[in-house]
mmCIF file with all atom_site columns, C-alpha atoms in Angstrom:
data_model
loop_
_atom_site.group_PDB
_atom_site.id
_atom_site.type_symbol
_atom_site.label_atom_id
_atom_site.label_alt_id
_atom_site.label_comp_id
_atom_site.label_asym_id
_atom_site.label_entity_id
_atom_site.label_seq_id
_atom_site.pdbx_PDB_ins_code
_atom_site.Cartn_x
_atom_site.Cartn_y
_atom_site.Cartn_z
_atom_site.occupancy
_atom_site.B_iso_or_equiv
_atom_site.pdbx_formal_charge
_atom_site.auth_seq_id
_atom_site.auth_comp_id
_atom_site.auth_asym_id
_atom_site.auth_atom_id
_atom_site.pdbx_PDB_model_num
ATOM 1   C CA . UNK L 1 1   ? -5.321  50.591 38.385 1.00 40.00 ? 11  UNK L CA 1
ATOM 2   C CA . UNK L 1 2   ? -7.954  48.349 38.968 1.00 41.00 ? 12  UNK L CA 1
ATOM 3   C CA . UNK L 1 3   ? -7.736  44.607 39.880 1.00 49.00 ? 13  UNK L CA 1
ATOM 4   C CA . UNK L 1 4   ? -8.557  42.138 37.326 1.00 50.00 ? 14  UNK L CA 1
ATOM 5   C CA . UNK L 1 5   ? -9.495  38.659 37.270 1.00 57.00 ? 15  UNK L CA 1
ATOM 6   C CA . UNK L 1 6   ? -8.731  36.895 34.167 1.00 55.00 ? 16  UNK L CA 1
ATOM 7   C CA . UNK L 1 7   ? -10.815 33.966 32.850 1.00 59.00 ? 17  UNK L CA 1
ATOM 8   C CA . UNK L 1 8   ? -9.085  31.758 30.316 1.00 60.00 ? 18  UNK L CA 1
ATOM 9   C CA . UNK L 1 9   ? -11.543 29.750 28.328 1.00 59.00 ? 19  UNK L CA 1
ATOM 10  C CA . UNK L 1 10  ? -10.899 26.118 27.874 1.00 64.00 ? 20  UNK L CA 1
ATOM 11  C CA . UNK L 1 11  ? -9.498  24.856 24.328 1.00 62.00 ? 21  UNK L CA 1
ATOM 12  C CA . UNK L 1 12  ? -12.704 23.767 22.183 1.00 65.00 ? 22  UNK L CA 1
ATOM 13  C CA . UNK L 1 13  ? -11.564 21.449 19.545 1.00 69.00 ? 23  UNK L CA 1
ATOM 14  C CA . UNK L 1 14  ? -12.076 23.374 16.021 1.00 67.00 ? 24  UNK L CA 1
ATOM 15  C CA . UNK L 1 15  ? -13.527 26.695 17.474 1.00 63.00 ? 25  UNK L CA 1
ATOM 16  C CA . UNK L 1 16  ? -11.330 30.153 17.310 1.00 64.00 ? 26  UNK L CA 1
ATOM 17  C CA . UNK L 1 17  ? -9.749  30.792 20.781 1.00 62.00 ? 27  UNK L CA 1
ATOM 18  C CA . UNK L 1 18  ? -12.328 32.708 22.735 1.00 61.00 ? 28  UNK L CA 1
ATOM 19  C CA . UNK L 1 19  ? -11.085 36.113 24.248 1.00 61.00 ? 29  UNK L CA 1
ATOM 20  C CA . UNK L 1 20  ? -10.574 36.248 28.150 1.00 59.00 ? 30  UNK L CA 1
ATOM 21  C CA . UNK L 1 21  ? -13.024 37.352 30.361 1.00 64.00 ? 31  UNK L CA 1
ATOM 22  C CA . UNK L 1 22  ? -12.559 39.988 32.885 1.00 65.00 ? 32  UNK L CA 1
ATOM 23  C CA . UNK L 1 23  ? -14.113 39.851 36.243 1.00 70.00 ? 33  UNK L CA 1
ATOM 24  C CA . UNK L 1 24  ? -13.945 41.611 39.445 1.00 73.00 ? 34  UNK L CA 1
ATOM 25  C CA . UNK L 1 25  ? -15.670 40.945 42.866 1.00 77.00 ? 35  UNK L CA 1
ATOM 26  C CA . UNK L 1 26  ? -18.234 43.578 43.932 1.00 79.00 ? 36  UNK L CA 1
ATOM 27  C CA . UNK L 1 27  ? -20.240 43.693 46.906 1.00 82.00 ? 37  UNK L CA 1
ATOM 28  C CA . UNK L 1 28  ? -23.232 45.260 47.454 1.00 82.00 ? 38  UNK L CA 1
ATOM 29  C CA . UNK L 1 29  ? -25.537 45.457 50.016 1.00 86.00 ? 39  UNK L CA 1
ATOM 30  C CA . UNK L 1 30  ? -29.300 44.169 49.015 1.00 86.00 ? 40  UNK L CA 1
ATOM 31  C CA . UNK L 1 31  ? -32.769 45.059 50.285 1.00 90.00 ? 41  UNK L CA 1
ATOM 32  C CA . UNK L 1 32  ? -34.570 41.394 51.204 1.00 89.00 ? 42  UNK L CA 1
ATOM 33  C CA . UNK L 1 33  ? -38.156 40.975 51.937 1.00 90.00 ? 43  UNK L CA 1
ATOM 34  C CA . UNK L 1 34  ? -38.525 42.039 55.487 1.00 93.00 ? 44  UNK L CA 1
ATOM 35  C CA . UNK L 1 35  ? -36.811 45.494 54.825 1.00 91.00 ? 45  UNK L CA 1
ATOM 36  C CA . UNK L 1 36  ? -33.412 44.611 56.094 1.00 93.00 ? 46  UNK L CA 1
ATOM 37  C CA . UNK L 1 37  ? -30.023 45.040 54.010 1.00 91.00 ? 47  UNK L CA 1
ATOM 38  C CA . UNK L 1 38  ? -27.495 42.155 53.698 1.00 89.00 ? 48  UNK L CA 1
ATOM 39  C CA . UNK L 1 39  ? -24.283 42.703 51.528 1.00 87.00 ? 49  UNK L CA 1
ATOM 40  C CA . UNK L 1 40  ? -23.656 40.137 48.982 1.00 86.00 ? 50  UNK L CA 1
ATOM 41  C CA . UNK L 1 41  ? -20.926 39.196 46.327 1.00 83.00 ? 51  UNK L CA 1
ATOM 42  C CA . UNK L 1 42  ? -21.239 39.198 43.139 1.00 78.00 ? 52  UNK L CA 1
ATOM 43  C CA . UNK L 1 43  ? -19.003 38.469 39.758 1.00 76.00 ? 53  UNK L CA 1
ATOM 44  C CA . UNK L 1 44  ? -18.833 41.953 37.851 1.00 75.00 ? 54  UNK L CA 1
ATOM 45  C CA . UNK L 1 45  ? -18.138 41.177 33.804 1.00 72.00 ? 55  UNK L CA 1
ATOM 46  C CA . UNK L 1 46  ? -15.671 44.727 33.056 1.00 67.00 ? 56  UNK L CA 1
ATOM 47  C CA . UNK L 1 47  ? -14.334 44.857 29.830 1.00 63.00 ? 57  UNK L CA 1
ATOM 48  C CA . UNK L 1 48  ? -10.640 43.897 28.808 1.00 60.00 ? 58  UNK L CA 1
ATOM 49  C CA . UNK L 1 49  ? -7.722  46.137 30.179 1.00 58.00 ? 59  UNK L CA 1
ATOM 50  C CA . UNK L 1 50  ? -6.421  48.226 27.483 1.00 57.00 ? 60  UNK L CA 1
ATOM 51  C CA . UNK L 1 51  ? -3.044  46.892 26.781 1.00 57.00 ? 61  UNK L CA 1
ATOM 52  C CA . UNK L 1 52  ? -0.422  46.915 24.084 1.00 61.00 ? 62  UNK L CA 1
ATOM 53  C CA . UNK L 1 53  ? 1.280   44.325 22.244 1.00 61.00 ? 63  UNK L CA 1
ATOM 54  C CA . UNK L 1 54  ? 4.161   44.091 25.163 1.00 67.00 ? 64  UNK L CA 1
ATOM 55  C CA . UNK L 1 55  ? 1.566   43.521 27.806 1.00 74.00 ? 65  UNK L CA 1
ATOM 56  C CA . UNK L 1 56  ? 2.301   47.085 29.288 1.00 80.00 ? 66  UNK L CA 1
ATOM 57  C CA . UNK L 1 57  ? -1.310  49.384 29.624 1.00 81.00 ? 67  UNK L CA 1
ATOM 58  C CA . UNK L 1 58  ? -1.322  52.183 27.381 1.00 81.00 ? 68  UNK L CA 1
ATOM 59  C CA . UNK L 1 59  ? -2.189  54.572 30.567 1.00 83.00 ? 69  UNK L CA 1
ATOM 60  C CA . UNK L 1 60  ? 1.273   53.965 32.062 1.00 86.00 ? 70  UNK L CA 1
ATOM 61  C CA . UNK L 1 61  ? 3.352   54.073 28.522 1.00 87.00 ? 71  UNK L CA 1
ATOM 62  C CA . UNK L 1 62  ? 1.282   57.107 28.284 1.00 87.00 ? 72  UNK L CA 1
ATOM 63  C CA . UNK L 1 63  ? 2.534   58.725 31.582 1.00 89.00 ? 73  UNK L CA 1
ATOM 64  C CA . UNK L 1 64  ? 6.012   57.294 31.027 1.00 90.00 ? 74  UNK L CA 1
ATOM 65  C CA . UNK L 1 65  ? 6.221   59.637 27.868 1.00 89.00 ? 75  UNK L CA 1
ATOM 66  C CA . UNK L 1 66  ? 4.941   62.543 29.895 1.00 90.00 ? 76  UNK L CA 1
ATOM 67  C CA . UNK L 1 67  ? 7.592   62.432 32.700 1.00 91.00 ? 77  UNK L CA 1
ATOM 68  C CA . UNK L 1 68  ? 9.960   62.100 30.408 1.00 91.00 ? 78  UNK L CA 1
ATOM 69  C CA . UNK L 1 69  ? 8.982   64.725 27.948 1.00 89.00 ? 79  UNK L CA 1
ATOM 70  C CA . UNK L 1 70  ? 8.195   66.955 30.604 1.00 89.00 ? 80  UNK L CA 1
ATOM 71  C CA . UNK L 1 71  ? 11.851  66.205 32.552 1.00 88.00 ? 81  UNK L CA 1
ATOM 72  C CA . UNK L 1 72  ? 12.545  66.951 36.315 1.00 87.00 ? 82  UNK L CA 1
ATOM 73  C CA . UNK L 1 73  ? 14.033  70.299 37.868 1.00 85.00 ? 83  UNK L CA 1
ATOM 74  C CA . UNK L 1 74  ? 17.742  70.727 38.972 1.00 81.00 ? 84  UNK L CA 1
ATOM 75  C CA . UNK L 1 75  ? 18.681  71.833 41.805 1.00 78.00 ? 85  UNK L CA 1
ATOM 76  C CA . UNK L 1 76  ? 17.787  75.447 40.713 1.00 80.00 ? 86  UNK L CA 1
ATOM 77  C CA . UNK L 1 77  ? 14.759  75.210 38.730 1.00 80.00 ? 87  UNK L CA 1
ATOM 78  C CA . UNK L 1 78  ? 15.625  74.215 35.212 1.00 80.00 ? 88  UNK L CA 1
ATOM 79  C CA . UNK L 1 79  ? 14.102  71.584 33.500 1.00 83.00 ? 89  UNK L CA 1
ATOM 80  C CA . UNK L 1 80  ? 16.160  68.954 32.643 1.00 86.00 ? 90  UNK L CA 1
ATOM 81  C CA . UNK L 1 81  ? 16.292  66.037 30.547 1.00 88.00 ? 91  UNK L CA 1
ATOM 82  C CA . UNK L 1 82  ? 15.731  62.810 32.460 1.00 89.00 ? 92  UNK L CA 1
ATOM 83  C CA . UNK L 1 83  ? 19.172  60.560 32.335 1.00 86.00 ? 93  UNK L CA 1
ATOM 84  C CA . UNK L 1 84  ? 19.040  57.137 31.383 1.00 83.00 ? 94  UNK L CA 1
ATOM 85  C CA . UNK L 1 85  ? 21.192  55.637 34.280 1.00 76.00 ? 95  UNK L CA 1
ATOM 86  C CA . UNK L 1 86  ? 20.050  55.590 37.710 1.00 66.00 ? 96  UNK L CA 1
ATOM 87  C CA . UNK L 1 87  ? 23.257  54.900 38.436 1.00 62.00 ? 97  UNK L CA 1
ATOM 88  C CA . UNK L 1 88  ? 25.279  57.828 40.897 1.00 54.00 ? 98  UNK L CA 1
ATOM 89  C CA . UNK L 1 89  ? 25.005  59.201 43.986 1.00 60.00 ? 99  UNK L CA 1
ATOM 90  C CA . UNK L 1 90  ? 22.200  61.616 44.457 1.00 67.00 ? 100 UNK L CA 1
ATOM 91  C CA . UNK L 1 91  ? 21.181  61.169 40.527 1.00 73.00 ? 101 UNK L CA 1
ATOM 92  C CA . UNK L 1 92  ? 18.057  63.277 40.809 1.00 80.00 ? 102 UNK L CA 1
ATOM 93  C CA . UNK L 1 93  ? 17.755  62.852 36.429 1.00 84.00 ? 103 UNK L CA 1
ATOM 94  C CA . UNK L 1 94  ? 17.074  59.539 37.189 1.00 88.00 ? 104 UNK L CA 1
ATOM 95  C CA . UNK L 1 95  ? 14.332  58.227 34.576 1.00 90.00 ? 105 UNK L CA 1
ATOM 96  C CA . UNK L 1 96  ? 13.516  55.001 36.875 1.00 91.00 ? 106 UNK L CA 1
ATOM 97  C CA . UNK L 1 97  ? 12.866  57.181 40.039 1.00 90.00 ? 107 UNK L CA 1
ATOM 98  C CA . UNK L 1 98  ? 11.482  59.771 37.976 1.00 91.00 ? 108 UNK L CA 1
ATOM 99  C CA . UNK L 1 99  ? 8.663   57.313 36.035 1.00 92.00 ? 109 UNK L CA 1
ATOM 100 C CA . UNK L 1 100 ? 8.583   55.336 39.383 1.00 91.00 ? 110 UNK L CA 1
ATOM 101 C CA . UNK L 1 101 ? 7.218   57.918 41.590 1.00 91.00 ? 111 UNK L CA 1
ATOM 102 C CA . UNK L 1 102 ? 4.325   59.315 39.061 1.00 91.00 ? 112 UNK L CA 1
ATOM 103 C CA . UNK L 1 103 ? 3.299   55.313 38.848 1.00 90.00 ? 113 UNK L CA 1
ATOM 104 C CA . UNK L 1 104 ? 3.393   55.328 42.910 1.00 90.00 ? 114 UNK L CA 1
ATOM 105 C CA . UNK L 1 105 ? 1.616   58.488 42.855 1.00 89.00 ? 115 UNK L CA 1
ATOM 106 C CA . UNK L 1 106 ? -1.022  57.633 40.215 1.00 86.00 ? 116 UNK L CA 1
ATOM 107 C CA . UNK L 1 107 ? -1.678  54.191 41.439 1.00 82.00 ? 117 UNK L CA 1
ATOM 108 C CA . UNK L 1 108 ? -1.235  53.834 45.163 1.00 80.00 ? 118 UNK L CA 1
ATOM 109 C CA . UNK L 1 109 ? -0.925  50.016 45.641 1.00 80.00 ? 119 UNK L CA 1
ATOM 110 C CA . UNK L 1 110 ? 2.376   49.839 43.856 1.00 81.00 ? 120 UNK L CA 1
ATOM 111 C CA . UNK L 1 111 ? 5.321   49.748 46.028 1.00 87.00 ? 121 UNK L CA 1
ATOM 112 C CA . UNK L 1 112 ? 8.624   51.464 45.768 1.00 89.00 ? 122 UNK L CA 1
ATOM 113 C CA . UNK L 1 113 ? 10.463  48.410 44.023 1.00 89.00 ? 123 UNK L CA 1
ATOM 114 C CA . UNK L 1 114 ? 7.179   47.420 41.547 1.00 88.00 ? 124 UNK L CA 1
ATOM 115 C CA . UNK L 1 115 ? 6.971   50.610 40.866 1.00 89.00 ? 125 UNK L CA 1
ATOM 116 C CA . UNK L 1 116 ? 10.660  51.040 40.019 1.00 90.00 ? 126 UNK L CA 1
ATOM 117 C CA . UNK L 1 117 ? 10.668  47.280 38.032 1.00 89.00 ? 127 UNK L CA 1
ATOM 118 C CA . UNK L 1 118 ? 7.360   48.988 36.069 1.00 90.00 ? 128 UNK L CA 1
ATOM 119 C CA . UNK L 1 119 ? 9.170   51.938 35.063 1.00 91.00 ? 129 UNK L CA 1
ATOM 120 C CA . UNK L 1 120 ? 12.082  50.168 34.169 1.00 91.00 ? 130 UNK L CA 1
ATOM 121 C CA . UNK L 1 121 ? 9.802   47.470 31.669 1.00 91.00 ? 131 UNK L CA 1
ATOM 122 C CA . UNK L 1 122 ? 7.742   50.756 30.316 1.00 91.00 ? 132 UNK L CA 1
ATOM 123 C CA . UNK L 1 123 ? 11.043  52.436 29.440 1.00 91.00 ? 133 UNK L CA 1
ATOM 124 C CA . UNK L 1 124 ? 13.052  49.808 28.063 1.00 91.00 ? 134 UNK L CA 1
ATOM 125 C CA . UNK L 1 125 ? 9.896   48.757 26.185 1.00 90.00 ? 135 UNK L CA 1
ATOM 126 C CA . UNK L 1 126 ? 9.474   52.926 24.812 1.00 89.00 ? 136 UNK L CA 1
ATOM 127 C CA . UNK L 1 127 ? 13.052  52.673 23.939 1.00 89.00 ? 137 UNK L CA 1
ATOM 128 C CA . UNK L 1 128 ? 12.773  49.655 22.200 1.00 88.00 ? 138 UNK L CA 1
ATOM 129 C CA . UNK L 1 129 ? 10.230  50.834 20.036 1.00 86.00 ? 139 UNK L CA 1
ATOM 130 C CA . UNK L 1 130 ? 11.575  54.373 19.413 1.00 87.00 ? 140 UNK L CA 1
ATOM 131 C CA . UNK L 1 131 ? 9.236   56.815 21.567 1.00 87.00 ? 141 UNK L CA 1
ATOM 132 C CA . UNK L 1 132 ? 11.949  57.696 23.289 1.00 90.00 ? 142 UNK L CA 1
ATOM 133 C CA . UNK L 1 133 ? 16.199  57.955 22.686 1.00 90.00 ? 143 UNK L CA 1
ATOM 134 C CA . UNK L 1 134 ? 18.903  58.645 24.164 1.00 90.00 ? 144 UNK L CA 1
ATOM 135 C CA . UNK L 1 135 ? 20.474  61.591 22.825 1.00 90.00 ? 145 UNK L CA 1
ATOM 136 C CA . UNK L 1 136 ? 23.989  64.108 24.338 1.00 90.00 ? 146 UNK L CA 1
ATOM 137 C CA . UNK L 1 137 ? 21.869  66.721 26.141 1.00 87.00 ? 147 UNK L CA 1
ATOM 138 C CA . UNK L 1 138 ? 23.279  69.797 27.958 1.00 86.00 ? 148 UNK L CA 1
ATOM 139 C CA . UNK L 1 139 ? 22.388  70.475 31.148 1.00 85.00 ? 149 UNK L CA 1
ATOM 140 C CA . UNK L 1 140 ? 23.391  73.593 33.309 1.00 86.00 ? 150 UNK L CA 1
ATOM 141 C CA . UNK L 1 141 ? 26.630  73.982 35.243 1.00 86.00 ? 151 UNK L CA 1
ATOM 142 C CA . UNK L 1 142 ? 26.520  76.526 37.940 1.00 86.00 ? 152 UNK L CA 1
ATOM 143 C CA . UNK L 1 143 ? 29.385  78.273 40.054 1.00 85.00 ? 153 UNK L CA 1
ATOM 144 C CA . UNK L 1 144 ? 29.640  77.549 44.098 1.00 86.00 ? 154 UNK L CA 1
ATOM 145 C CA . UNK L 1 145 ? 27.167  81.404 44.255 1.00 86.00 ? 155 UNK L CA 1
ATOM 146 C CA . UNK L 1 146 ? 25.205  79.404 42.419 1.00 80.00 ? 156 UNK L CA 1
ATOM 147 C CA . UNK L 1 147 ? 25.275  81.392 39.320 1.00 83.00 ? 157 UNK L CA 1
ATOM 148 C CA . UNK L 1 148 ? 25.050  79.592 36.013 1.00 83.00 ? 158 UNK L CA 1
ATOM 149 C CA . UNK L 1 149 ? 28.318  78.565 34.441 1.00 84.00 ? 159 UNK L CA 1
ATOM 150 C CA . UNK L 1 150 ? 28.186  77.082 31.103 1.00 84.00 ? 160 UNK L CA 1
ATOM 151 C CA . UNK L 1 151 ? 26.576  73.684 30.778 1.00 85.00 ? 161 UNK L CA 1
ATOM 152 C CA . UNK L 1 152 ? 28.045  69.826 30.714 1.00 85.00 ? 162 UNK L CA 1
ATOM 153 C CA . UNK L 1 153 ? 26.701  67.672 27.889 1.00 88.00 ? 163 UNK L CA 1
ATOM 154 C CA . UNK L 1 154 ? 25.047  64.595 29.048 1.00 85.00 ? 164 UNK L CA 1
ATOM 155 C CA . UNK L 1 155 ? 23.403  61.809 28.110 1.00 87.00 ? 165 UNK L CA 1
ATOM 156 C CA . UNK L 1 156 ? 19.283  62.098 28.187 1.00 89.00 ? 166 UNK L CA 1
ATOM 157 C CA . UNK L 1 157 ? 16.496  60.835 27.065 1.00 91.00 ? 167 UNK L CA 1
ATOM 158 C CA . UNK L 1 158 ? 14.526  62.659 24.775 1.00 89.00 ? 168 UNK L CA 1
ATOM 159 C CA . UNK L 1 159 ? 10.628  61.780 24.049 1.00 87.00 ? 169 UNK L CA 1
ATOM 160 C CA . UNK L 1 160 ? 9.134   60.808 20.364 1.00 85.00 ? 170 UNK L CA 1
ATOM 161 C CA . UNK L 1 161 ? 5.631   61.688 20.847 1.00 80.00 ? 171 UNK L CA 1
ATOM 162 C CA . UNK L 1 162 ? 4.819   61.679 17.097 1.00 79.00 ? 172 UNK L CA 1
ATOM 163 C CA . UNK L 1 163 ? 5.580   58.374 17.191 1.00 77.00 ? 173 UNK L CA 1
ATOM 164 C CA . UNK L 1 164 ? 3.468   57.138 19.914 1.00 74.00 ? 174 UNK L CA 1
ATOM 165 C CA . UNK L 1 165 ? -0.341  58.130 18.618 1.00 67.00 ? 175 UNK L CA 1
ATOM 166 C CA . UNK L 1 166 ? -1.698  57.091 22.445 1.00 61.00 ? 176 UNK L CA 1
ATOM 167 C CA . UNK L 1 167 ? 0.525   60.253 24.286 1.00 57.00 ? 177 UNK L CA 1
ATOM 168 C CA . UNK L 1 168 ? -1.995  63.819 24.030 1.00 53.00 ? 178 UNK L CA 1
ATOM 169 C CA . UNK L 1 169 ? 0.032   66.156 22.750 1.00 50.00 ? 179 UNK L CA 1
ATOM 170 C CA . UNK L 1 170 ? 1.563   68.959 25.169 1.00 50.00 ? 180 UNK L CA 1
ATOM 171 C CA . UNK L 1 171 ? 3.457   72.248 24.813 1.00 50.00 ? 181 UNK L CA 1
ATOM 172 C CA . UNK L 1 172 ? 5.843   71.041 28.506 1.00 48.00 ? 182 UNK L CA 1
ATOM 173 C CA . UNK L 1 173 ? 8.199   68.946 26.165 1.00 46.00 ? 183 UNK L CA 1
ATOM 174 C CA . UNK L 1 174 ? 11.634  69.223 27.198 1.00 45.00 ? 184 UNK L CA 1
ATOM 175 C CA . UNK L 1 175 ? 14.261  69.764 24.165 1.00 46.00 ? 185 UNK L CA 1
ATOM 176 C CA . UNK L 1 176 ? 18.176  69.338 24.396 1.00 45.00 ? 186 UNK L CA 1
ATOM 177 C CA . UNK L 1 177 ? 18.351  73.152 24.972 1.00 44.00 ? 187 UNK L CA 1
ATOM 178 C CA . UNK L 1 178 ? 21.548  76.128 25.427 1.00 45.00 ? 188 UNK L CA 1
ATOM 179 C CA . UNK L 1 179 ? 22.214  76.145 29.415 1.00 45.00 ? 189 UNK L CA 1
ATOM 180 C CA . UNK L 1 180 ? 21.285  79.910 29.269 1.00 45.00 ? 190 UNK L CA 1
ATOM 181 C CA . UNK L 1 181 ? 17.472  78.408 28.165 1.00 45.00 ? 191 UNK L CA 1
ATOM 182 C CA . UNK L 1 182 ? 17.729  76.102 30.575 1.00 43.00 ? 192 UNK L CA 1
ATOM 183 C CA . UNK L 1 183 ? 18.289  77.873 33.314 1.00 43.00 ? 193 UNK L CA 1
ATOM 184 C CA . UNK L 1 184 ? 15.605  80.385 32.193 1.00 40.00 ? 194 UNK L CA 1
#
């Protein structure tokens, strides 16, 4: 994500509210008269950071909904619904850590707890809103061989797409399924 600088305009007595103005600093390095180059700064006018009504970019609601339709692997394989907690030992469902690490991986100057306080403001604001619930989901249950035995109902969240017009449709969406699917 880029850095912005936001310009708020001054209050102008019986004028509309003017719309910020987003800057960045650019440097560039400039040809001068005798042939040399000398780098200079200048004010770059960008246009206005897509953002929603909560103040949260559509690009990370967007790949909030993705993780979690999408889900994470067990321990074998399976796909599995992403758990609403992050409480518990070794929770590897965890939606936090899950949304957390794509925003880390997508955007490298977020650290591990902005990253983590993002993901927990982009799913709390999703859940808020409907785009995503939390539902009793089965996941698989496996035997010490690590065969598949049965499946424990959990809960999960589970992703609205057709309710958020911003998320591209995908075929990866992660259902509450039958462990046998699951672990398919």
């Amino acid at each position: 994500m880029p850095q912005f600088i936001s310009t708020d305009h001054v209050k102008i007595n019986d004028l509309a509210a003017m719309e910020p103005a987003y800057t960045r600093i650019v440097s560039e390095a400039v040809k001068v008269h005798d042939g040399s180059k000398h780098p200079i700064r200048a004010v770059e006018f960008i246009a206005a950071p897509d953002l929603s009504a909560a103040g949260i970019p559509i690009a990370i609601k967007s790949l909030a909904m993705t993780v979690i339709g999408r889900g994470v692997p067990d321990e074998r394989g399976a796909l599995v619904p992403l758990s609403p907690s992050g409480a518990g030992r070794g929770n590897t469902r965890s939606a936090v850590d899950a949304v957390g690490r794509e925003l880390m991986t997508a955007n490298s100057i977020f650290t591990v707890a902005q990253a983590k306080g993002e993901a927990q403001r982009v799913i709390k604001h999703l859940m808020d809103i409907g785009c995503v619930t939390e539902e009793p989901v089965k996941v698989p249950k496996y035997k010490p061989d690590g065969s598949l035995n049965g499946s424990l109902e959990r809960k999960g969240l589970v992703c609205h797409p057709e309710l958020a017009p911003w998320v591209q449709p995908t075929d990866d969406r992660v259902t509450p399924a039958s462990p046998t699917e699951a672990a398919v």
